[in-house]
Amino acid sequence: MAEALYSENRRVPTYPKSQITPLKNNYNGATPDPGYISGWNLTLEGLASGLSVSLDIRNLTSHFSLHDQIMRLVCVEGWSAIAWWAGLRFDDLIRAYPPVSQAKWARVDSSVNLDDSGNPDPYFMSIDLATARHPQTLLATHFNGQPLTVDHGAPLRLLVPVKLGLKNVKAITKITYSAEEPKDYWAERGYSRYDGI
């Protein structure tokens, strides 16, 4: 049903800066210590090349065009906020580092995610490649005109305006492409896998 309703031409509304609202830090557990940032890399797997690629934030911000958008982030908890983001289009990363030909999915991981007690609780989420390629889906590097802070997912977070906030993974460390739908953190805890708005 979700695939039948999806349209790459459907856009979520965007807003002027005058409508920006505060955005709370909404890690599902404790906010990670910023110490991880100095050694941060994004790993890409499931590529057509058969290689595993590791990129740092300079690779991403210097080799890809950054796009701004002010949009509404909607949380499954019932709140929303309008925020100003900037980053590279997920589709641009896919074009630069193509997945295997049969890939239909991406698993997006955050190995630095913590639980409420501050213990490691790796976060992982599945997203179909059609949604990843949506022109409003960003790998965000900036928030309100400044580089992302740890509170908002530094140095790289997924921003998927056509999905609920739980699909907007903070502090991404790995993206893996696959033909089969991968596991999903919240789906394993009883939430929908689609989570569209």
mmCIF file of N, CA and C in Angstrom, residues 120-190:
data_model
loop_
_atom_site.group_PDB
_atom_site.id
_atom_site.type_symbol
_atom_site.label_atom_id
_atom_site.label_comp_id
_atom_site.label_asym_id
_atom_site.label_seq_id
_atom_site.Cartn_x
_atom_site.Cartn_y
_atom_site.Cartn_z
ATOM 1 N N PRO A 120 25.637 1.840 25.462
ATOM 2 C CA PRO A 120 25.493 1.717 24.002
ATOM 3 C C PRO A 120 24.184 1.019 23.617
ATOM 4 N N ASP A 121 23.464 1.611 22.674
ATOM 5 C CA ASP A 121 22.193 1.069 22.190
ATOM 6 C C ASP A 121 22.109 1.380 20.706
ATOM 7 N N PRO A 122 22.901 0.675 19.882
ATOM 8 C CA PRO A 122 22.954 1.012 18.449
ATOM 9 C C PRO A 122 21.568 1.134 17.831
ATOM 10 N N TYR A 123 21.378 2.201 17.071
ATOM 11 C CA TYR A 123 20.095 2.518 16.453
ATOM 12 C C TYR A 123 20.190 2.175 14.976
ATOM 13 N N PHE A 124 19.153 1.583 14.426
ATOM 14 C CA PHE A 124 19.168 1.206 13.020
ATOM 15 C C PHE A 124 17.757 1.344 12.471
ATOM 16 N N MET A 125 17.673 1.732 11.233
ATOM 17 C CA MET A 125 16.388 2.024 10.620
ATOM 18 C C MET A 125 16.449 1.642 9.156
ATOM 19 N N SER A 126 15.324 1.184 8.613
ATOM 20 C CA SER A 126 15.257 0.848 7.195
ATOM 21 C C SER A 126 14.524 1.945 6.436
ATOM 22 N N ILE A 127 14.979 2.195 5.233
ATOM 23 C CA ILE A 127 14.318 3.154 4.351
ATOM 24 C C ILE A 127 14.386 2.610 2.929
ATOM 25 N N ASP A 128 13.270 2.655 2.230
ATOM 26 C CA ASP A 128 13.272 2.197 0.843
ATOM 27 C C ASP A 128 14.034 3.207 -0.004
ATOM 28 N N LEU A 129 14.678 2.742 -1.056
ATOM 29 C CA LEU A 129 15.519 3.632 -1.862
ATOM 30 C C LEU A 129 14.719 4.686 -2.608
ATOM 31 N N ALA A 130 13.463 4.416 -2.913
ATOM 32 C CA ALA A 130 12.632 5.450 -3.544
ATOM 33 C C ALA A 130 12.510 6.651 -2.610
ATOM 34 N N THR A 131 12.302 6.408 -1.323
ATOM 35 C CA THR A 131 12.204 7.496 -0.353
ATOM 36 C C THR A 131 13.563 8.159 -0.148
ATOM 37 N N ALA A 132 14.629 7.359 -0.115
ATOM 38 C CA ALA A 132 15.977 7.934 0.016
ATOM 39 C C ALA A 132 16.270 8.879 -1.148
ATOM 40 N N ARG A 133 15.749 8.550 -2.321
ATOM 41 C CA ARG A 133 16.005 9.368 -3.512
ATOM 42 C C ARG A 133 15.057 10.560 -3.645
ATOM 43 N N HIS A 134 14.087 10.670 -2.751
ATOM 44 C CA HIS A 134 13.154 11.798 -2.802
ATOM 45 C C HIS A 134 13.954 13.103 -2.739
ATOM 46 N N PRO A 135 13.596 14.105 -3.546
ATOM 47 C CA PRO A 135 14.401 15.331 -3.605
ATOM 48 C C PRO A 135 14.482 16.112 -2.297
ATOM 49 N N GLN A 136 13.596 15.830 -1.343
ATOM 50 C CA GLN A 136 13.665 16.529 -0.061
ATOM 51 C C GLN A 136 14.369 15.712 1.029
ATOM 52 N N THR A 137 14.814 14.508 0.706
ATOM 53 C CA THR A 137 15.526 13.692 1.685
ATOM 54 C C THR A 137 16.989 14.120 1.722
ATOM 55 N N LEU A 138 17.417 14.587 2.878
ATOM 56 C CA LEU A 138 18.776 15.104 3.043
ATOM 57 C C LEU A 138 19.589 14.262 4.016
ATOM 58 N N LEU A 139 20.884 14.270 3.809
ATOM 59 C CA LEU A 139 21.842 13.884 4.833
ATOM 60 C C LEU A 139 22.323 15.215 5.395
ATOM 61 N N ALA A 140 21.709 15.629 6.488
ATOM 62 C CA ALA A 140 21.892 16.986 6.998
ATOM 63 C C ALA A 140 23.222 17.143 7.725
ATOM 64 N N THR A 141 23.869 18.260 7.454
ATOM 65 C CA THR A 141 25.137 18.619 8.084
ATOM 66 C C THR A 141 25.015 19.907 8.888
ATOM 67 N N HIS A 142 23.929 20.669 8.652
ATOM 68 C CA HIS A 142 23.748 21.975 9.288
ATOM 69 C C HIS A 142 22.330 22.135 9.827
ATOM 70 N N PHE A 143 22.232 22.920 10.888
ATOM 71 C CA PHE A 143 20.960 23.236 11.529
ATOM 72 C C PHE A 143 20.967 24.726 11.872
ATOM 73 N N ASN A 144 19.960 25.452 11.402
ATOM 74 C CA ASN A 144 19.870 26.902 11.622
ATOM 75 C C ASN A 144 21.136 27.649 11.204
ATOM 76 N N GLY A 145 21.692 27.253 10.051
ATOM 77 C CA GLY A 145 22.830 27.957 9.477
ATOM 78 C C GLY A 145 24.181 27.631 10.087
ATOM 79 N N GLN A 146 24.224 26.688 11.018
ATOM 80 C CA GLN A 146 25.472 26.303 11.684
ATOM 81 C C GLN A 146 25.665 24.790 11.571
ATOM 82 N N PRO A 147 26.921 24.310 11.658
ATOM 83 C CA PRO A 147 27.113 22.855 11.670
ATOM 84 C C PRO A 147 26.290 22.213 12.780
ATOM 85 N N LEU A 148 25.804 21.025 12.522
ATOM 86 C CA LEU A 148 25.003 20.301 13.515
ATOM 87 C C LEU A 148 25.735 20.208 14.848
ATOM 88 N N THR A 149 24.983 20.319 15.925
ATOM 89 C CA THR A 149 25.507 20.047 17.258
ATOM 90 C C THR A 149 25.198 18.593 17.605
ATOM 91 N N VAL A 150 25.793 18.114 18.680
ATOM 92 C CA VAL A 150 25.532 16.745 19.120
ATOM 93 C C VAL A 150 24.042 16.560 19.409
ATOM 94 N N ASP A 151 23.404 17.555 20.015
ATOM 95 C CA ASP A 151 21.976 17.455 20.332
ATOM 96 C C ASP A 151 21.128 17.137 19.109
ATOM 97 N N HIS A 152 21.552 17.619 17.954
ATOM 98 C CA HIS A 152 20.748 17.444 16.739
ATOM 99 C C HIS A 152 21.382 16.483 15.733
ATOM 100 N N GLY A 153 22.347 15.665 16.201
ATOM 101 C CA GLY A 153 22.826 14.564 15.374
ATOM 102 C C GLY A 153 24.143 14.754 14.671
ATOM 103 N N ALA A 154 25.010 15.617 15.188
ATOM 104 C CA ALA A 154 26.315 15.853 14.562
ATOM 105 C C ALA A 154 27.072 14.541 14.373
ATOM 106 N N PRO A 155 27.887 14.483 13.319
ATOM 107 C CA PRO A 155 28.045 15.495 12.271
ATOM 108 C C PRO A 155 27.136 15.282 11.061
ATOM 109 N N LEU A 156 26.353 14.173 11.079
ATOM 110 C CA LEU A 156 25.499 13.860 9.924
ATOM 111 C C LEU A 156 24.244 13.146 10.406
ATOM 112 N N ARG A 157 23.080 13.655 9.997
ATOM 113 C CA ARG A 157 21.829 12.990 10.342
ATOM 114 C C ARG A 157 20.950 12.874 9.113
ATOM 115 N N LEU A 158 20.076 11.913 9.145
ATOM 116 C CA LEU A 158 19.123 11.726 8.062
ATOM 117 C C LEU A 158 17.914 12.617 8.303
ATOM 118 N N LEU A 159 17.471 13.273 7.266
ATOM 119 C CA LEU A 159 16.274 14.102 7.330
ATOM 120 C C LEU A 159 15.338 13.641 6.220
ATOM 121 N N VAL A 160 14.230 13.001 6.615
ATOM 122 C CA VAL A 160 13.273 12.442 5.665
ATOM 123 C C VAL A 160 11.924 13.102 5.924
ATOM 124 N N PRO A 161 11.638 14.231 5.278
ATOM 125 C CA PRO A 161 10.414 14.972 5.583
ATOM 126 C C PRO A 161 9.122 14.223 5.327
ATOM 127 N N VAL A 162 9.144 13.184 4.484
ATOM 128 C CA VAL A 162 7.918 12.432 4.216
ATOM 129 C C VAL A 162 7.714 11.289 5.216
ATOM 130 N N LYS A 163 8.556 11.228 6.243
ATOM 131 C CA LYS A 163 8.453 10.193 7.284
ATOM 132 C C LYS A 163 8.395 10.842 8.662
ATOM 133 N N LEU A 164 7.895 10.087 9.631
ATOM 134 C CA LEU A 164 7.907 10.536 11.018
ATOM 135 C C LEU A 164 9.343 10.652 11.527
ATOM 136 N N GLY A 165 9.523 11.399 12.598
ATOM 137 C CA GLY A 165 10.852 11.691 13.117
ATOM 138 C C GLY A 165 11.687 10.486 13.477
ATOM 139 N N LEU A 166 11.065 9.371 13.852
ATOM 140 C CA LEU A 166 11.853 8.206 14.241
ATOM 141 C C LEU A 166 12.661 7.628 13.081
ATOM 142 N N LYS A 167 12.341 8.022 11.846
ATOM 143 C CA LYS A 167 13.135 7.603 10.689
ATOM 144 C C LYS A 167 14.312 8.552 10.431
ATOM 145 N N ASN A 168 14.372 9.654 11.155
ATOM 146 C CA ASN A 168 15.383 10.688 10.929
ATOM 147 C C ASN A 168 16.590 10.450 11.837
ATOM 148 N N VAL A 169 17.375 9.440 11.509
ATOM 149 C CA VAL A 169 18.468 8.945 12.350
ATOM 150 C C VAL A 169 19.516 10.024 12.592
ATOM 151 N N LYS A 170 19.896 10.192 13.866
ATOM 152 C CA LYS A 170 20.956 11.124 14.242
ATOM 153 C C LYS A 170 22.301 10.408 14.237
ATOM 154 N N ALA A 171 23.362 11.192 14.054
ATOM 155 C CA ALA A 171 24.737 10.691 14.157
ATOM 156 C C ALA A 171 24.925 9.393 13.371
ATOM 157 N N ILE A 172 24.593 9.451 12.082
ATOM 158 C CA ILE A 172 24.709 8.272 11.216
ATOM 159 C C ILE A 172 26.168 7.826 11.143
ATOM 160 N N THR A 173 26.397 6.530 11.268
ATOM 161 C CA THR A 173 27.751 5.999 11.126
ATOM 162 C C THR A 173 27.876 5.010 9.965
ATOM 163 N N LYS A 174 26.743 4.482 9.480
ATOM 164 C CA LYS A 174 26.837 3.467 8.425
ATOM 165 C C LYS A 174 25.552 3.422 7.614
ATOM 166 N N ILE A 175 25.697 3.236 6.301
ATOM 167 C CA ILE A 175 24.566 2.997 5.406
ATOM 168 C C ILE A 175 24.878 1.721 4.621
ATOM 169 N N THR A 176 23.948 0.775 4.655
ATOM 170 C CA THR A 176 24.133 -0.505 3.959
ATOM 171 C C THR A 176 22.957 -0.728 3.025
ATOM 172 N N TYR A 177 23.246 -0.945 1.747
ATOM 173 C CA TYR A 177 22.202 -1.188 0.747
ATOM 174 C C TYR A 177 21.939 -2.685 0.612
ATOM 175 N N SER A 178 20.672 -3.032 0.381
ATOM 176 C CA SER A 178 20.330 -4.450 0.265
ATOM 177 C C SER A 178 19.081 -4.635 -0.592
ATOM 178 N N ALA A 179 18.912 -5.853 -1.100
ATOM 179 C CA ALA A 179 17.726 -6.197 -1.883
ATOM 180 C C ALA A 179 16.538 -6.467 -0.962
ATOM 181 N N GLU A 180 16.789 -7.052 0.199
ATOM 182 C CA GLU A 180 15.741 -7.387 1.153
ATOM 183 C C GLU A 180 15.613 -6.296 2.201
ATOM 184 N N GLU A 181 14.386 -6.090 2.689
ATOM 185 C CA GLU A 181 14.174 -5.079 3.716
ATOM 186 C C GLU A 181 14.940 -5.440 4.984
ATOM 187 N N PRO A 182 15.783 -4.539 5.474
ATOM 188 C CA PRO A 182 16.553 -4.830 6.682
ATOM 189 C C PRO A 182 15.726 -4.649 7.952
ATOM 190 N N LYS A 183 16.314 -5.037 9.068
ATOM 191 C CA LYS A 183 15.656 -4.841 10.361
ATOM 192 C C LYS A 183 15.499 -3.347 10.639
ATOM 193 N N ASP A 184 14.568 -3.034 11.533
ATOM 194 C CA ASP A 184 14.281 -1.644 11.883
ATOM 195 C C ASP A 184 14.053 -1.578 13.398
ATOM 196 N N TYR A 185 14.779 -0.697 14.062
ATOM 197 C CA TYR A 185 14.762 -0.591 15.526
ATOM 198 C C TYR A 185 13.348 -0.492 16.087
ATOM 199 N N TRP A 186 12.560 0.461 15.593
ATOM 200 C CA TRP A 186 11.228 0.668 16.158
ATOM 201 C C TRP A 186 10.217 -0.350 15.654
ATOM 202 N N ALA A 187 10.392 -0.869 14.453
ATOM 203 C CA ALA A 187 9.492 -1.930 13.976
ATOM 204 C C ALA A 187 9.613 -3.160 14.864
ATOM 205 N N GLU A 188 10.828 -3.420 15.368
ATOM 206 C CA GLU A 188 11.028 -4.540 16.283
ATOM 207 C C GLU A 188 10.357 -4.294 17.636
ATOM 208 N N ARG A 189 9.973 -3.043 17.877
ATOM 209 C CA ARG A 189 9.327 -2.672 19.140
ATOM 210 C C ARG A 189 7.849 -2.338 18.937
ATOM 211 N N GLY A 190 7.295 -2.782 17.786
ATOM 212 C CA GLY A 190 5.860 -2.692 17.574
ATOM 213 C C GLY A 190 5.365 -1.518 16.754
#
